């Protein structure tokens, strides 16, 4: 008897449930509804006559004797992703939509003229993904990631594009209260410095975006740590201090290691890197 044909798309759902720890988490990660995840898991288990998950009061849990199978599925999934990336690299001369992810601050304050020139220079349609949260380049959710971070994930290759500096900003009539960090910004160097500065005290208001924090500072809500390219150019803000203990952060223009040689990505990545390097006096004066 032949084995049931493997539906590789089902594997995405299986791994998402295991990695995210729940059906709801998998649905959020994959951008689908709860019922779709349940249907795809049930389809996989029925088709292959195997039970991967135990249905408990707390949700789906991987059966203890299925760990080896899940790891084999994970290996297969990684191999398929690599095939997709290598095929993408072979299409280097074909027109396609170039997906680039930036933080919201870079996307709104720095990149519009750069991206406009990139399109004029390269000709590829461009899709901008403005997100402070992690975007999975390994799953081809983006082709190029422009990210400030001390260290890139092992599967990414980065070109150094400079550094981002930070300072403390307020407004002339603003309150002396501190505004803090939420969401992905809590993992930033600025947030670590901020926590040390406040010695564990909780800020009155927090936000997951430097743009939101800058707008609140301008309204007089308090003071905040901001990238200098935001604080120095935002109307109504004044720099209160630039402490030496507040470190700058390297800025990278990254792609997956499998796509370093892709002509579709190589040219735009070099273009973005050179233009960002030229902005060094603005990003880290």
Short mmCIF file of C-alpha atoms in Angstrom, two decimals:
data_model
loop_
_atom_site.label_atom_id
_atom_site.label_comp_id
_atom_site.label_asym_id
_atom_site.label_seq_id
_atom_site.Cartn_x
_atom_site.Cartn_y
_atom_site.Cartn_z
CA UNK A 1 0.00 0.00 0.00
CA UNK A 2 1.29 3.41 -0.88
CA UNK A 3 1.73 5.97 1.83
CA UNK A 4 -0.66 8.95 1.72
CA UNK A 5 0.86 11.78 -0.24
CA UNK A 6 2.41 14.36 2.09
CA UNK A 7 0.77 17.79 1.96
CA UNK A 8 3.70 20.01 2.78
CA UNK A 9 1.45 22.96 3.53
CA UNK A 10 -0.10 20.95 6.37
CA UNK A 11 3.35 20.74 7.95
CA UNK A 12 3.32 24.50 8.49
CA UNK A 13 0.27 24.15 10.68
CA UNK A 14 1.65 21.17 12.59
CA UNK A 15 4.90 22.98 13.41
CA UNK A 16 3.12 26.23 14.26
CA UNK A 17 0.97 24.48 16.90
CA UNK A 18 4.04 22.85 18.43
CA UNK A 19 6.21 26.00 18.31
CA UNK A 20 3.54 28.44 19.52
CA UNK A 21 2.20 26.08 22.20
CA UNK A 22 -1.47 26.38 21.26
CA UNK A 23 -3.92 26.45 18.37
CA UNK A 24 -4.70 30.10 19.10
CA UNK A 25 -1.02 31.01 19.06
CA UNK A 26 -0.54 29.13 15.78
CA UNK A 27 -3.49 30.95 14.25
CA UNK A 28 -2.04 34.35 15.21
CA UNK A 29 1.41 33.39 13.91
CA UNK A 30 0.07 32.12 10.57
CA UNK A 31 -2.49 34.89 10.14
CA UNK A 32 -5.47 32.53 9.87
CA UNK A 33 -8.47 31.78 12.05
CA UNK A 34 -8.67 29.19 14.82
CA UNK A 35 -10.91 26.85 12.80
CA UNK A 36 -8.45 26.70 9.89
CA UNK A 37 -5.67 25.45 12.17
CA UNK A 38 -7.93 22.79 13.70
CA UNK A 39 -9.05 21.65 10.25
CA UNK A 40 -5.49 21.35 8.90
CA UNK A 41 -4.26 19.43 11.96
CA UNK A 42 -7.24 17.07 11.76
CA UNK A 43 -6.62 16.61 8.01
CA UNK A 44 -2.99 15.67 8.60
CA UNK A 45 -3.78 13.22 11.41
CA UNK A 46 -6.63 11.58 9.46
CA UNK A 47 -4.74 11.32 6.19
CA UNK A 48 -1.69 9.72 7.79
CA UNK A 49 -3.56 7.79 10.49
CA UNK A 50 -1.38 9.22 13.22
CA UNK A 51 -2.15 11.28 16.29
CA UNK A 52 0.34 14.04 16.89
CA UNK A 53 -1.38 16.01 19.63
CA UNK A 54 -3.26 15.18 22.79
CA UNK A 55 -6.32 17.37 23.28
CA UNK A 56 -6.18 18.55 26.91
CA UNK A 57 -8.13 21.08 28.94
CA UNK A 58 -5.30 23.53 28.27
CA UNK A 59 -5.26 22.93 24.52
CA UNK A 60 -3.20 20.79 22.16
CA UNK A 61 -0.08 19.15 23.55
CA UNK A 62 2.41 17.07 21.56
CA UNK A 63 2.09 13.36 22.34
CA UNK A 64 5.15 12.17 24.23
CA UNK A 65 5.95 9.46 21.67
CA UNK A 66 5.77 11.83 18.69
CA UNK A 67 8.81 13.98 19.43
CA UNK A 68 11.00 12.19 16.88
CA UNK A 69 8.33 12.55 14.19
CA UNK A 70 7.92 16.27 14.88
CA UNK A 71 11.68 16.81 14.61
CA UNK A 72 11.69 14.94 11.28
CA UNK A 73 8.86 17.20 10.08
CA UNK A 74 10.82 20.24 11.25
CA UNK A 75 13.88 19.08 9.30
CA UNK A 76 11.76 18.51 6.20
CA UNK A 77 10.20 21.94 6.58
CA UNK A 78 13.61 23.62 6.78
CA UNK A 79 14.73 21.77 3.67
CA UNK A 80 11.65 22.90 1.77
CA UNK A 81 12.20 26.49 2.87
CA UNK A 82 15.77 26.26 1.60
CA UNK A 83 14.55 24.92 -1.74
CA UNK A 84 12.17 27.87 -2.00
CA UNK A 85 14.92 30.35 -1.21
CA UNK A 86 17.31 28.79 -3.75
CA UNK A 87 14.62 28.83 -6.42
CA UNK A 88 14.03 32.47 -5.55
CA UNK A 89 17.74 33.15 -6.02
CA UNK A 90 17.62 31.49 -9.45
CA UNK A 91 14.91 33.97 -10.44
CA UNK A 92 17.35 36.84 -9.96
CA UNK A 93 16.73 38.24 -13.44
CA UNK A 94 12.94 37.94 -13.26
CA UNK A 95 10.82 40.87 -12.12
CA UNK A 96 9.15 40.31 -8.77
CA UNK A 97 7.91 42.16 -5.74
CA UNK A 98 10.77 43.02 -3.41
CA UNK A 99 9.60 42.79 0.21
CA UNK A 100 11.58 44.93 2.63
CA UNK A 101 10.89 45.19 6.35
CA UNK A 102 11.90 48.20 8.47
CA UNK A 103 11.07 49.48 11.92
CA UNK A 104 8.24 52.00 11.91
CA UNK A 105 10.60 54.87 12.82
CA UNK A 106 12.92 54.19 9.88
CA UNK A 107 10.01 53.62 7.53
CA UNK A 108 8.33 56.93 8.32
CA UNK A 109 11.25 59.29 9.06
CA UNK A 110 14.19 58.12 6.94
CA UNK A 111 13.29 55.78 4.12
CA UNK A 112 10.65 57.38 1.83
CA UNK A 113 13.16 59.20 -0.43
CA UNK A 114 15.58 56.23 -0.31
CA UNK A 115 12.90 53.74 -1.34
CA UNK A 116 11.67 56.08 -4.07
CA UNK A 117 15.19 56.27 -5.48
CA UNK A 118 15.62 52.49 -5.10
CA UNK A 119 12.55 51.85 -7.22
CA UNK A 120 13.68 54.36 -9.83
CA UNK A 121 17.12 52.74 -9.89
CA UNK A 122 16.09 49.07 -9.77
CA UNK A 123 12.62 48.95 -11.30
CA UNK A 124 11.24 46.16 -9.10
CA UNK A 125 7.87 46.66 -7.41
CA UNK A 126 8.52 47.17 -3.69
CA UNK A 127 6.41 46.08 -0.72
CA UNK A 128 7.27 47.85 2.54
CA UNK A 129 6.61 46.00 5.79
CA UNK A 130 6.67 48.47 8.68
CA UNK A 131 7.01 46.39 11.86
CA UNK A 132 8.93 46.51 15.12
CA UNK A 133 8.12 42.85 15.74
CA UNK A 134 10.25 40.07 14.27
CA UNK A 135 9.55 39.27 10.62
CA UNK A 136 10.61 35.73 9.63
CA UNK A 137 12.98 36.15 6.69
CA UNK A 138 13.70 32.39 6.71
CA UNK A 139 10.05 31.76 5.76
CA UNK A 140 10.27 34.41 3.02
CA UNK A 141 7.92 36.81 4.78
CA UNK A 142 10.45 39.44 3.67
CA UNK A 143 13.42 39.49 1.28
CA UNK A 144 15.44 42.21 3.03
CA UNK A 145 15.31 43.23 6.69
CA UNK A 146 16.67 46.60 7.85
CA UNK A 147 17.09 46.18 11.58
CA UNK A 148 18.93 47.83 14.50
CA UNK A 149 20.31 45.04 16.67
CA UNK A 150 23.55 43.95 18.33
CA UNK A 151 23.41 40.50 16.76
CA UNK A 152 21.49 39.07 13.83
CA UNK A 153 20.02 35.54 13.89
CA UNK A 154 22.41 32.86 12.62
CA UNK A 155 20.47 32.35 9.37
CA UNK A 156 20.81 35.99 8.27
CA UNK A 157 23.70 37.75 6.53
CA UNK A 158 23.99 41.44 7.32
CA UNK A 159 25.71 44.43 5.75
CA UNK A 160 26.70 47.03 8.33
CA UNK A 161 24.86 50.28 7.54
CA UNK A 162 25.96 52.38 10.52
CA UNK A 163 24.58 52.90 14.00
CA UNK A 164 21.55 54.40 15.72
CA UNK A 165 22.16 56.71 18.66
CA UNK A 166 19.68 57.58 21.42
CA UNK A 167 19.06 60.47 23.79
CA UNK A 168 16.48 61.66 26.33
CA UNK A 169 13.88 64.14 25.02
CA UNK A 170 11.20 66.29 26.61
CA UNK A 171 9.14 69.35 25.75
CA UNK A 172 9.51 72.90 27.15
CA UNK A 173 6.35 72.69 29.26
CA UNK A 174 6.24 68.93 29.62
CA UNK A 175 5.89 66.86 32.78
CA UNK A 176 8.93 65.33 34.47
CA UNK A 177 7.41 61.82 34.35
CA UNK A 178 9.05 59.06 32.33
CA UNK A 179 7.39 57.32 29.39
CA UNK A 180 8.40 53.70 28.99
CA UNK A 181 8.54 50.82 26.52
CA UNK A 182 6.06 48.07 25.63
CA UNK A 183 5.91 45.22 23.13
CA UNK A 184 8.99 44.53 20.96
CA UNK A 185 10.69 47.74 22.19
CA UNK A 186 11.14 46.12 25.59
CA UNK A 187 13.96 44.05 24.06
CA UNK A 188 15.88 47.12 22.86
CA UNK A 189 19.10 48.53 24.34
CA UNK A 190 17.26 51.75 25.09
CA UNK A 191 14.76 49.80 27.20
CA UNK A 192 17.55 48.05 29.11
CA UNK A 193 19.19 51.41 29.91
CA UNK A 194 15.79 52.80 30.89
CA UNK A 195 15.12 49.96 33.34
CA UNK A 196 18.50 50.53 34.98
CA UNK A 197 17.83 54.27 35.19
CA UNK A 198 14.47 53.78 36.90
CA UNK A 199 15.79 50.97 39.15
CA UNK A 200 12.67 48.88 38.64
CA UNK A 201 10.10 51.65 38.99
CA UNK A 202 7.21 51.38 36.55
CA UNK A 203 6.57 54.28 34.14
CA UNK A 204 3.11 55.87 34.11
CA UNK A 205 2.63 55.24 30.38
CA UNK A 206 4.40 52.87 27.96
CA UNK A 207 4.22 52.41 24.19
CA UNK A 208 5.44 49.91 21.60
CA UNK A 209 6.57 52.58 19.13
CA UNK A 210 9.15 55.38 19.28
CA UNK A 211 6.81 57.42 17.07
CA UNK A 212 4.04 57.15 19.64
CA UNK A 213 6.45 58.07 22.44
CA UNK A 214 7.68 61.13 20.50
CA UNK A 215 4.12 62.30 19.91
CA UNK A 216 3.31 61.95 23.61
CA UNK A 217 6.44 63.85 24.60
CA UNK A 218 5.46 66.66 22.22
CA UNK A 219 2.07 66.82 23.97
CA UNK A 220 3.82 67.32 27.30
CA UNK A 221 3.05 63.86 28.72
CA UNK A 222 6.62 63.35 29.95
CA UNK A 223 10.15 62.51 28.84
CA UNK A 224 11.35 59.51 26.84
CA UNK A 225 14.39 57.85 25.33
CA UNK A 226 14.22 58.24 21.54
CA UNK A 227 16.46 57.63 18.52
CA UNK A 228 18.19 60.94 17.82
CA UNK A 229 16.98 60.98 14.21
CA UNK A 230 13.44 61.06 15.62
CA UNK A 231 13.96 63.39 18.57
CA UNK A 232 16.15 65.90 16.74
CA UNK A 233 13.62 66.39 13.94
CA UNK A 234 10.30 66.21 15.82
CA UNK A 235 8.66 69.59 16.23
CA UNK A 236 8.33 70.67 19.85
CA UNK A 237 10.94 68.29 21.32
CA UNK A 238 14.13 69.32 23.08
CA UNK A 239 17.10 67.12 23.93
CA UNK A 240 17.45 66.91 27.70
CA UNK A 241 20.52 64.72 27.87
CA UNK A 242 22.61 62.25 25.87
CA UNK A 243 24.19 60.09 28.58
CA UNK A 244 27.35 58.21 27.62
CA UNK A 245 25.91 55.12 29.31
CA UNK A 246 23.11 54.99 26.72
CA UNK A 247 24.67 52.85 23.95
CA UNK A 248 24.17 53.13 20.21
CA UNK A 249 22.93 50.12 18.24
CA UNK A 250 24.37 48.70 14.99
CA UNK A 251 22.10 48.99 11.95
CA UNK A 252 22.02 46.08 9.47
CA UNK A 253 20.65 45.49 6.00
CA UNK A 254 20.13 41.73 6.08
CA UNK A 255 18.85 38.86 3.97
CA UNK A 256 18.81 35.11 4.41
CA UNK A 257 22.22 33.49 3.89
CA UNK A 258 20.84 31.36 1.05
CA UNK A 259 19.93 34.52 -0.90
CA UNK A 260 23.20 36.46 -0.57
CA UNK A 261 24.04 35.76 -4.20
CA UNK A 262 20.57 36.53 -5.58
CA UNK A 263 20.80 39.31 -8.15
CA UNK A 264 17.25 40.37 -7.34
CA UNK A 265 18.31 41.11 -3.76
CA UNK A 266 22.04 41.86 -3.99
CA UNK A 267 21.72 45.18 -5.84
CA UNK A 268 18.91 46.66 -3.71
CA UNK A 269 20.65 45.56 -0.50
CA UNK A 270 23.87 47.33 -1.50
CA UNK A 271 21.89 50.42 -2.53
CA UNK A 272 20.07 50.61 0.82
CA UNK A 273 23.31 50.03 2.74
CA UNK A 274 25.20 52.84 1.00
CA UNK A 275 22.36 55.31 1.37
CA UNK A 276 21.97 54.54 5.08
CA UNK A 277 25.73 54.83 5.64
CA UNK A 278 25.59 58.31 4.10
CA UNK A 279 23.07 59.28 6.80
CA UNK A 280 25.54 58.54 9.61
CA UNK A 281 25.63 62.18 10.85
CA UNK A 282 21.84 62.06 11.25
CA UNK A 283 21.46 58.56 12.69
CA UNK A 284 24.38 58.78 15.12
CA UNK A 285 25.74 62.36 15.30
#
